[in-house]
Amino acid sequence: MAKKKMTVLDFKKYKEEGRKFAYVTAYDYTIASIVDESDVEVILVGDSLGMIMLGYKTTVGVTLDDMIHHIRPVVKGAPNTFVAGDMPFGSYQESPEQAIRSACRILAETNCDCVKLEGGVEMAPTIKRMVDVGIPVMGHIGMTPQSATSFGGFKVQGGTPESALKLIKDAKTLEEAGVFSIVLECVPSVVAKAVSEAVSVPILGIGAGPDVDCQVLVLQDLLDMYGDFKPKFVKHFAHIRAEMVKGLNLFHEETVTGAFPTPEYSFNKQVEIPPLDD
Ligand code: KIV
């Protein structure tokens, strides 16, 4: 039986009921259709596609057009899964008007279910304006990859009493601004627990320990497909990269030895071929 697609309202309901859920990234039709067939409730077409799909070192070079190009096939491939579309660097920081314009393009051109953007207290006025005009917004605080250069790299956040308090303030201010959920990335578990307890919207944790409402991972990380590096918080639930290399090597071996294709994989109709005219 097809799973029932979550709505924006279900996010808060799940938290009220203490019901945990799972959230992964997808960037294309085939992977989206596989996630749709699984029990995972939410897909993020993240700007992490810059690193995972395009081979960039960071997410900063990803454009609004790149995002729309990838969100569209994911929405087509996952009709029963809630799909969030990430707003890339430079598409919302300038002004609330720019953010509304970019979010409207994402929603109208892809038909995804919400947009996600990075930032705490400083982004709240923009988020409020977006929510006021009917845009469903998911927040993202803690280690926000688009600003990683300013943090001195991909580093754990909230490791001091002051920065932990700032995260709680960020979450509360985003909730007041109208977000329906908040991604919290790379923070000590004890801080994530305090953030989650401070708000009524679900905290979607990635590298944020067990005491949050939902676990998020990049699909290529959790299935052990991405070979460049493995953050501490990533668990490999399968080893798909090794399986793929094994399959490719078998294909190569059967190609060079002539073992493939057998008649089973060939069109075997007999055709009388007339002699070639000179
Ligand atoms: O772009 C992304 O994949 C993300 C997740 C890491 C939450 O923002």
CSV table of C-alpha atoms and ligand atoms in Angstrom, one decimal:
chain,number,residue,atom,x,y,z
A,1,MET,CA,0.0,0.0,0.0
A,2,ALA,CA,1.3,3.5,-0.9
A,3,LYS,CA,2.3,5.5,2.2
A,4,LYS,CA,0.3,8.6,3.1
A,5,LYS,CA,2.0,11.8,2.2
A,6,MET,CA,2.7,14.2,5.2
A,7,THR,CA,1.4,17.7,5.1
A,8,VAL,CA,2.8,20.8,6.7
A,9,LEU,CA,0.3,20.4,9.5
A,10,ASP,CA,1.4,16.9,10.2
A,11,PHE,CA,4.9,18.1,11.2
A,12,LYS,CA,3.6,19.7,14.4
A,13,LYS,CA,1.1,16.9,15.0
A,14,TYR,CA,3.9,14.3,14.9
A,15,LYS,CA,5.9,16.3,17.5
A,16,GLU,CA,2.8,16.6,19.8
A,17,GLU,CA,2.3,12.8,19.5
A,18,GLY,CA,6.0,12.0,20.1
A,19,ARG,CA,6.1,10.3,16.7
A,20,LYS,CA,9.6,10.3,15.1
A,21,PHE,CA,10.1,10.4,11.4
A,22,ALA,CA,12.9,10.2,8.9
A,23,TYR,CA,14.2,12.7,6.3
A,24,VAL,CA,16.7,12.1,3.5
A,25,THR,CA,18.1,14.0,0.5
A,26,ALA,CA,17.4,13.1,-3.2
A,27,TYR,CA,18.4,15.0,-6.3
A,28,ASP,CA,16.9,13.0,-9.2
A,29,TYR,CA,13.9,11.0,-10.4
A,30,THR,CA,15.3,7.4,-9.9
A,31,ILE,CA,16.5,8.0,-6.3
A,32,ALA,CA,13.3,9.9,-5.5
A,33,SER,CA,11.2,7.0,-6.7
A,34,ILE,CA,13.2,4.6,-4.5
A,35,VAL,CA,12.7,6.8,-1.4
A,36,ASP,CA,9.0,7.0,-2.3
A,37,GLU,CA,8.8,3.2,-2.2
A,38,SER,CA,10.5,3.2,1.3
A,39,ASP,CA,8.9,4.3,4.6
A,40,VAL,CA,10.9,7.5,4.8
A,41,GLU,CA,8.5,10.4,5.2
A,42,VAL,CA,10.4,13.5,3.9
A,43,ILE,CA,12.8,14.3,1.0
A,44,LEU,CA,15.1,17.3,0.9
A,45,VAL,CA,16.4,18.4,-2.5
A,46,GLY,CA,19.3,20.1,-0.7
A,47,ASP,CA,21.9,22.4,-2.1
A,48,SER,CA,24.3,19.7,-0.9
A,49,LEU,CA,23.7,18.6,-4.5
A,50,GLY,CA,26.6,20.9,-5.3
A,51,MET,CA,28.9,18.5,-3.6
A,52,ILE,CA,27.1,15.2,-4.1
A,53,MET,CA,26.0,15.6,-7.7
A,54,LEU,CA,28.2,18.4,-9.2
A,55,GLY,CA,31.5,17.7,-7.5
A,56,TYR,CA,31.9,21.2,-5.9
A,57,LYS,CA,33.9,21.6,-2.6
A,58,THR,CA,31.0,23.5,-0.9
A,59,THR,CA,27.3,24.4,-1.5
A,60,VAL,CA,28.0,28.0,-2.3
A,61,GLY,CA,28.2,27.7,-6.2
A,62,VAL,CA,24.7,26.2,-6.5
A,63,THR,CA,22.2,28.5,-8.3
A,64,LEU,CA,18.4,28.8,-8.2
A,65,ASP,CA,18.2,27.3,-11.7
A,66,ASP,CA,20.3,24.3,-10.5
A,67,MET,CA,17.9,23.8,-7.6
A,68,ILE,CA,14.8,24.0,-9.8
A,69,HIS,CA,16.3,21.6,-12.4
A,70,HIS,CA,16.8,19.0,-9.6
A,71,ILE,CA,13.7,19.6,-7.5
A,72,ARG,CA,11.3,19.0,-10.5
A,73,PRO,CA,12.3,15.4,-11.2
A,74,VAL,CA,12.3,14.6,-7.5
A,75,VAL,CA,8.7,15.8,-7.1
A,76,LYS,CA,7.7,13.7,-10.2
A,77,GLY,CA,9.5,10.6,-8.7
A,78,ALA,CA,8.0,10.9,-5.2
A,79,PRO,CA,4.3,11.6,-5.3
A,80,ASN,CA,3.7,10.1,-1.8
A,81,THR,CA,6.6,11.9,0.0
A,82,PHE,CA,6.8,15.4,1.3
A,83,VAL,CA,9.4,17.3,-0.7
A,84,ALA,CA,11.3,20.3,0.6
A,85,GLY,CA,13.3,22.5,-1.9
A,86,ASP,CA,16.4,24.2,-0.6
A,87,MET,CA,17.0,27.9,-1.3
A,88,PRO,CA,20.6,28.3,-2.6
A,89,PHE,CA,23.2,30.9,-1.4
A,90,GLY,CA,22.4,34.3,-2.8
A,91,SER,CA,18.8,33.7,-3.6
A,92,TYR,CA,17.3,35.1,-0.4
A,93,GLN,CA,19.9,37.0,1.7
A,94,GLU,CA,19.5,40.3,-0.1
A,95,SER,CA,15.9,41.3,0.9
A,96,PRO,CA,12.5,39.8,1.8
A,97,GLU,CA,11.4,40.7,-1.7
A,98,GLN,CA,14.2,38.7,-3.3
A,99,ALA,CA,13.5,35.8,-0.9
A,100,ILE,CA,9.7,35.8,-1.8
A,101,ARG,CA,10.6,36.0,-5.6
A,102,SER,CA,13.0,33.1,-5.4
A,103,ALA,CA,10.7,30.9,-3.2
A,104,CYS,CA,7.8,31.6,-5.5
A,105,ARG,CA,9.9,30.4,-8.5
A,106,ILE,CA,10.8,27.2,-6.6
A,107,LEU,CA,7.3,26.4,-5.6
A,108,ALA,CA,5.6,27.4,-8.9
A,109,GLU,CA,8.2,25.8,-11.2
A,110,THR,CA,8.6,22.5,-9.3
A,111,ASN,CA,5.4,21.9,-7.3
A,112,CYS,CA,7.4,21.0,-4.2
A,113,ASP,CA,5.9,21.3,-0.7
A,114,CYS,CA,8.0,23.9,1.0
A,115,VAL,CA,11.2,25.8,0.8
A,116,LYS,CA,14.1,25.6,3.3
A,117,LEU,CA,16.5,28.4,4.1
A,118,GLU,CA,19.5,28.8,6.4
A,119,GLY,CA,19.8,31.4,9.2
A,120,GLY,CA,18.6,32.2,12.7
A,121,VAL,CA,17.4,35.5,14.3
A,122,GLU,CA,18.9,37.6,11.5
A,123,MET,CA,16.6,35.8,8.9
A,124,ALA,CA,13.4,36.0,11.0
A,125,PRO,CA,12.0,39.2,9.4
A,126,THR,CA,12.4,37.7,5.9
A,127,ILE,CA,10.9,34.4,7.0
A,128,LYS,CA,7.9,36.3,8.6
A,129,ARG,CA,7.3,38.1,5.3
A,130,MET,CA,7.5,34.9,3.4
A,131,VAL,CA,5.1,33.0,5.7
A,132,ASP,CA,2.7,36.0,5.7
A,133,VAL,CA,2.3,35.7,1.9
A,134,GLY,CA,1.6,32.0,2.2
A,135,ILE,CA,5.0,30.4,1.6
A,136,PRO,CA,5.7,27.3,3.8
A,137,VAL,CA,9.2,27.7,5.2
A,138,MET,CA,11.5,25.2,6.9
A,139,GLY,CA,14.3,26.8,8.9
A,140,HIS,CA,17.9,25.6,9.2
A,141,ILE,CA,20.2,26.6,12.1
A,142,GLY,CA,23.4,25.3,13.8
A,143,MET,CA,26.0,24.5,11.2
A,144,THR,CA,24.7,26.2,8.1
A,145,PRO,CA,26.8,25.0,5.2
A,146,GLN,CA,26.3,28.2,3.1
A,147,SER,CA,28.1,30.2,5.9
A,148,ALA,CA,30.7,27.5,6.7
A,149,THR,CA,33.5,29.7,5.4
A,150,SER,CA,32.7,32.3,8.1
A,151,PHE,CA,32.7,29.5,10.8
A,152,GLY,CA,36.1,28.4,9.6
A,153,GLY,CA,34.8,25.2,7.9
A,154,PHE,CA,32.2,22.5,8.6
A,155,LYS,CA,32.4,22.7,12.4
A,156,VAL,CA,30.2,21.7,15.4
A,157,GLN,CA,28.2,24.7,16.6
A,158,GLY,CA,26.7,25.5,20.0
A,159,GLY,CA,29.7,24.2,21.9
A,160,THR,CA,29.8,27.1,24.5
A,161,PRO,CA,27.0,28.2,26.9
A,162,GLU,CA,26.6,31.5,24.9
A,163,SER,CA,26.4,29.8,21.5
A,164,ALA,CA,24.0,27.2,22.9
A,165,LEU,CA,21.7,29.9,24.2
A,166,LYS,CA,21.9,31.7,20.8
A,167,LEU,CA,20.7,28.5,19.1
A,168,ILE,CA,17.7,28.3,21.5
A,169,LYS,CA,16.9,32.0,20.7
A,170,ASP,CA,17.3,31.3,17.0
A,171,ALA,CA,14.8,28.4,17.2
A,172,LYS,CA,12.3,30.3,19.2
A,173,THR,CA,12.5,33.4,16.9
A,174,LEU,CA,12.1,31.2,13.8
A,175,GLU,CA,9.1,29.6,15.4
A,176,GLU,CA,7.6,33.0,16.1
A,177,ALA,CA,8.3,34.0,12.5
A,178,GLY,CA,6.2,31.1,11.3
A,179,VAL,CA,8.4,28.2,10.3
A,180,PHE,CA,6.7,24.8,10.5
A,181,SER,CA,10.0,22.9,11.3
A,182,ILE,CA,13.7,23.5,11.8
A,183,VAL,CA,16.7,21.6,10.6
A,184,LEU,CA,19.4,21.7,13.3
A,185,GLU,CA,22.8,20.6,12.1
A,186,CYS,CA,26.0,19.6,13.9
A,187,VAL,CA,25.4,20.5,17.5
A,188,PRO,CA,26.1,18.6,20.8
A,189,SER,CA,23.2,16.3,21.7
A,190,VAL,CA,22.5,18.0,25.0
A,191,VAL,CA,22.1,21.4,23.2
A,192,ALA,CA,19.8,19.8,20.5
A,193,LYS,CA,17.6,18.4,23.3
A,194,ALA,CA,17.3,21.8,24.9
A,195,VAL,CA,16.5,23.4,21.5
A,196,SER,CA,13.8,20.8,20.8
A,197,GLU,CA,12.3,21.3,24.2
A,198,ALA,CA,12.1,25.0,23.7
A,199,VAL,CA,9.9,25.0,20.6
A,200,SER,CA,6.7,23.3,19.5
A,201,VAL,CA,7.7,22.8,15.9
A,202,PRO,CA,9.7,19.6,15.2
A,203,ILE,CA,13.5,19.8,15.2
A,204,LEU,CA,15.0,17.9,12.3
A,205,GLY,CA,18.4,16.8,13.5
A,206,ILE,CA,21.5,16.1,11.4
A,207,GLY,CA,24.5,15.4,13.7
A,208,ALA,CA,22.3,16.6,16.5
A,209,GLY,CA,22.0,13.4,18.6
A,210,PRO,CA,18.9,11.3,19.5
A,211,ASP,CA,16.7,13.7,21.4
A,212,VAL,CA,15.2,15.5,18.4
A,213,ASP,CA,12.0,14.8,16.5
A,214,CYS,CA,13.4,13.6,13.2
A,215,GLN,CA,16.7,12.3,11.9
A,216,VAL,CA,18.1,13.7,8.6
A,217,LEU,CA,20.9,12.3,6.5
A,218,VAL,CA,22.2,12.8,3.0
A,219,LEU,CA,21.1,9.6,1.1
A,220,GLN,CA,24.5,9.1,-0.5
A,221,ASP,CA,26.1,9.2,3.0
A,222,LEU,CA,23.7,6.8,4.7
A,223,LEU,CA,23.9,4.3,1.8
A,224,ASP,CA,27.8,4.6,1.6
A,225,MET,CA,27.8,5.9,-2.0
A,226,TYR,CA,29.7,9.2,-1.6
A,227,GLY,CA,33.4,8.5,-1.5
A,228,ASP,CA,35.0,11.9,-0.6
A,229,PHE,CA,34.5,12.0,3.2
A,230,LYS,CA,32.4,10.7,6.0
A,231,PRO,CA,31.2,13.1,8.8
A,232,LYS,CA,31.3,11.6,12.3
A,233,PHE,CA,27.4,11.6,12.6
A,234,VAL,CA,27.0,9.5,9.4
A,235,LYS,CA,26.1,5.8,9.9
A,236,HIS,CA,26.3,3.5,6.8
A,237,PHE,CA,23.0,1.5,6.7
A,238,ALA,CA,24.1,-0.2,3.4
A,239,HIS,CA,27.2,-0.3,1.2
A,240,ILE,CA,25.9,0.6,-2.2
A,241,ARG,CA,29.1,2.1,-3.6
A,242,ALA,CA,30.9,-1.2,-3.2
A,243,GLU,CA,27.9,-3.1,-4.6
A,244,MET,CA,27.9,-0.8,-7.7
A,245,VAL,CA,31.7,-1.2,-8.3
A,246,LYS,CA,31.2,-5.0,-7.9
A,247,GLY,CA,28.4,-5.0,-10.5
A,248,LEU,CA,30.4,-2.7,-12.9
A,249,ASN,CA,33.4,-5.0,-12.7
A,250,LEU,CA,31.3,-8.1,-13.4
A,251,PHE,CA,29.8,-6.2,-16.5
A,252,HIS,CA,33.4,-5.4,-17.6
A,253,GLU,CA,34.6,-8.9,-17.1
A,254,GLU,CA,31.7,-10.4,-19.1
A,255,THR,CA,32.2,-7.8,-21.8
A,256,VAL,CA,35.9,-8.5,-22.4
A,257,THR,CA,35.4,-12.3,-22.2
A,258,GLY,CA,32.4,-12.3,-24.5
A,259,ALA,CA,30.2,-13.9,-21.8
A,260,PHE,CA,27.7,-11.1,-22.2
A,261,PRO,CA,25.3,-10.8,-24.0
A,262,THR,CA,23.9,-14.3,-24.3
A,263,PRO,CA,20.8,-15.0,-26.5
A,264,GLU,CA,18.6,-14.2,-23.5
A,265,TYR,CA,19.8,-10.6,-23.7
A,266,SER,CA,19.8,-10.3,-27.6
A,267,PHE,CA,17.1,-10.0,-30.3
A,268,ASN,CA,17.2,-13.4,-31.9
A,269,LYS,CA,14.9,-13.0,-35.0
A,270,GLN,CA,16.5,-14.5,-38.1
A,271,VAL,CA,16.8,-11.9,-40.9
A,272,GLU,CA,18.0,-12.7,-44.4
A,273,ILE,CA,20.4,-10.0,-45.3
A,274,PRO,CA,20.8,-9.4,-49.1
A,275,PRO,CA,24.3,-9.0,-50.6
A,276,LEU,CA,25.6,-5.4,-50.6
A,277,ASP,CA,25.5,-3.6,-53.9
A,278,ASP,CA,29.0,-2.3,-54.9
B,1,KIV,O1,21.6,20.6,1.6
B,1,KIV,C1,21.4,19.7,2.4
B,1,KIV,O2,21.5,18.5,2.1
B,1,KIV,C2,21.1,20.1,3.8
B,1,KIV,C3,21.0,19.0,4.8
B,1,KIV,C4,22.4,18.7,5.2
B,1,KIV,C5,20.1,19.3,5.9
B,1,KIV,O3,20.8,21.2,4.0
